Amino acid sequence: MKNKSAFWNRLSKHYYKSPVRNPQNYNSKLDQISQLIRPESSILELGCGTGSTALKLSSKAYSYTAYDFSEEMIKIANRRLDNEKHKVEFILKDIEALSLPYKYYDMVMAHSVLHLLENAEDVLESMLNAVNYNGYIVLNLILLKDIPFPLKALLSFAQILRLAPYLEYQNEVNFIKIIRAKNFKVMRFWKLDKTSIFVIAQRRESYND
């Protein structure tokens, strides 16, 4: 965790000040998520960064817990927090080593974070197990497996210079297979661009689970 968090600690102030890359897509995703949140919803977000998504959504839910493995990101998120307005708790956690409660949350989210984890598939399984019946998993996946070799080489060189974070080169197939194997129905599959997809899936009731 220390090596990974060090990069994001260094980047935290720049990350916070940087504008959203595609505001139209971002706002559309927020709208779609908001429609699924009820006043009694309990929400977990992994990889919350400086808290922008949590601060926009938390007032609609009963409780909102947000984890990140960067201490500096969490510090910024907490400084932005208005406890009277936002029902959110920002917590420093190693999200690669989480033990999540079984079928506890009404929604579990990870936005642009699984490609930064060595054990992304294990983390996804843990997230899915934490979703209650009829609850939702919400993912923004960055898929780097099929990017051109020159770009992979450039990213590897940037990592040597400590200008890029740890990266996993994944595609969508295994993630969708895991989601469906856990008795989730994919409700939304939105290809945002060549390397990014937005997925919402709902856990269906199962008498064998």
XYZ file of C-alpha atoms in Angstrom:
209
model
C 0.000 0.000 0.000
C 2.809 2.460 0.883
C 4.302 2.527 -2.622
C 0.899 3.034 -4.222
C -0.266 5.662 -1.761
C 2.981 7.641 -2.069
C 2.199 8.519 -5.689
C -1.330 9.664 -4.888
C -0.161 11.567 -1.807
C 2.195 13.568 -4.039
C -0.550 14.127 -6.602
C -3.356 14.983 -4.166
C -3.313 18.788 -4.425
C -3.035 18.734 -8.211
C -5.768 16.073 -8.390
C -8.095 18.196 -6.251
C -7.571 21.330 -8.363
C -7.897 19.567 -11.715
C -11.262 19.878 -13.494
C -13.334 16.817 -14.349
C -12.136 15.507 -17.720
C -15.626 15.115 -19.204
C -18.204 17.048 -17.145
C -21.126 15.915 -19.303
C -20.359 12.210 -18.772
C -19.616 12.751 -15.089
C -22.890 14.555 -14.449
C -24.805 11.928 -16.398
C -23.288 9.198 -14.217
C -24.200 11.127 -11.074
C -27.779 11.487 -12.303
C -28.074 7.755 -12.992
C -26.644 6.889 -9.566
C -28.869 9.429 -7.802
C -31.987 7.790 -9.202
C -31.057 4.565 -7.377
C -30.413 6.140 -3.965
C -33.209 6.117 -1.387
C -33.351 8.056 1.896
C -32.642 4.783 3.758
C -29.716 3.751 1.527
C -26.367 2.759 3.002
C -23.543 3.424 0.533
C -19.867 2.457 0.350
C -17.397 4.013 -2.073
C -13.889 2.603 -2.589
C -11.205 4.920 -3.914
C -13.009 8.158 -3.108
C -10.038 10.445 -3.820
C -10.673 13.968 -2.548
C -14.359 13.235 -2.042
C -16.102 14.990 -4.949
C -18.529 12.183 -5.798
C -19.279 11.436 -2.145
C -20.005 15.087 -1.382
C -22.418 15.295 -4.303
C -24.336 12.107 -3.467
C -24.194 11.667 0.305
C -27.068 14.003 1.193
C -29.471 11.694 -0.641
C -28.578 8.612 1.464
C -28.950 7.520 5.067
C -25.227 6.810 5.391
C -22.219 7.112 3.097
C -18.791 5.645 3.865
C -15.853 6.499 1.599
C -12.430 4.809 1.664
C -9.141 5.738 0.036
C -5.578 4.513 0.521
C -4.062 7.998 0.160
C -3.717 9.863 3.435
C -3.417 13.235 1.690
C -6.523 12.614 -0.427
C -8.523 11.772 2.702
C -7.223 14.891 4.452
C -8.472 17.065 1.601
C -11.821 15.250 1.536
C -12.308 15.815 5.261
C -11.431 19.505 4.937
C -14.209 19.832 2.357
C -16.746 18.166 4.617
C -19.668 20.092 6.041
C -21.010 17.762 8.734
C -24.389 19.462 8.815
C -24.888 19.057 5.064
C -23.106 15.815 4.209
C -23.793 12.379 5.678
C -20.404 10.986 4.734
C -17.440 9.542 6.600
C -14.039 9.657 4.894
C -11.700 6.918 6.119
C -8.097 6.009 5.299
C -8.114 2.307 4.323
C -6.018 -0.118 2.339
C -8.743 -1.106 -0.099
C -6.704 -4.090 -1.290
C -7.007 -5.689 2.158
C -10.588 -4.915 3.125
C -12.910 -7.205 5.018
C -16.399 -5.993 4.167
C -19.619 -7.034 5.942
C -21.754 -9.533 4.027
C -24.855 -8.148 2.283
C -24.711 -4.917 4.278
C -24.752 -2.030 1.785
C -27.468 -0.916 -0.610
C -24.845 0.380 -3.017
C -21.103 -0.225 -3.389
C -19.102 1.890 -5.822
C -15.595 2.141 -7.243
C -14.858 4.840 -9.784
C -11.652 4.496 -11.827
C -9.810 2.553 -9.138
C -9.747 -1.202 -9.888
C -7.032 -0.800 -12.539
C -4.761 0.511 -9.767
C -4.997 -2.687 -7.702
C -2.988 -5.888 -7.988
C -5.904 -7.978 -6.679
C -8.732 -6.171 -8.475
C -10.813 -9.313 -9.048
C -10.640 -10.239 -5.353
C -11.641 -6.715 -4.373
C -14.556 -6.824 -6.816
C -15.766 -10.124 -5.335
C -15.596 -8.605 -1.848
C -17.578 -5.588 -3.065
C -20.238 -7.806 -4.625
C -20.563 -9.884 -1.458
C -21.156 -6.685 0.522
C -24.204 -5.672 -1.549
C -27.610 -6.440 -0.050
C -30.453 -8.047 -2.026
C -31.760 -5.675 -4.701
C -28.773 -3.418 -4.034
C -26.355 -2.089 -6.643
C -22.729 -2.309 -7.669
C -21.539 0.780 -9.566
C -18.217 0.717 -11.408
C -16.251 2.999 -13.645
C -13.659 0.661 -15.170
C -10.439 1.778 -16.839
C -9.440 -1.016 -19.224
C -5.836 -0.910 -20.385
C -5.218 -4.427 -21.693
C -5.817 -3.575 -25.344
C -4.091 -0.209 -25.526
C -1.336 0.049 -28.194
C 2.110 -1.246 -27.248
C 3.806 2.188 -27.638
C 1.433 3.616 -25.032
C 2.120 0.707 -22.676
C 5.842 1.300 -23.103
C 5.370 5.015 -22.409
C 3.396 4.260 -19.238
C 6.075 1.815 -18.074
C 8.750 4.460 -18.592
C 6.641 7.016 -16.728
C 6.343 4.573 -13.820
C 10.135 4.276 -13.652
C 10.293 8.067 -13.393
C 7.519 7.967 -10.732
C 5.256 9.968 -13.041
C 2.576 7.256 -13.296
C 0.980 5.007 -10.660
C 0.955 1.219 -10.452
C -1.328 -0.086 -13.218
C -3.030 -3.373 -14.058
C -3.782 -4.078 -17.705
C -7.314 -5.493 -17.600
C -10.258 -5.980 -19.941
C -13.973 -6.063 -19.251
C -14.580 -9.800 -19.797
C -13.462 -11.116 -16.402
C -15.154 -8.304 -14.489
C -18.534 -8.850 -16.161
C -18.188 -12.619 -15.705
C -17.591 -12.166 -11.951
C -20.549 -9.769 -11.651
C -22.946 -12.174 -13.353
C -21.634 -15.190 -11.436
C -22.662 -13.446 -8.189
C -26.287 -13.265 -9.391
C -26.166 -9.625 -10.455
C -28.042 -8.325 -13.469
C -26.197 -5.727 -15.535
C -28.615 -2.813 -15.906
C -26.330 -0.241 -17.489
C -23.265 -0.807 -19.668
C -21.983 2.465 -21.071
C -18.785 2.589 -23.108
C -17.506 6.058 -22.311
C -14.470 5.853 -24.597
C -11.936 3.309 -25.861
C -10.588 2.500 -22.383
C -13.453 3.313 -20.003
C -16.852 1.777 -19.239
C -19.546 2.604 -16.711
C -21.456 -0.346 -15.236
C -24.460 -0.562 -12.925
C -25.608 -4.028 -11.838
C -28.313 -5.061 -9.367
C -28.177 -8.021 -7.019
C -31.135 -10.294 -7.601
C -32.815 -12.317 -4.892
C -31.711 -15.932 -4.779
C -33.145 -18.622 -2.556
C -29.947 -20.621 -2.963
C -27.678 -17.838 -1.674
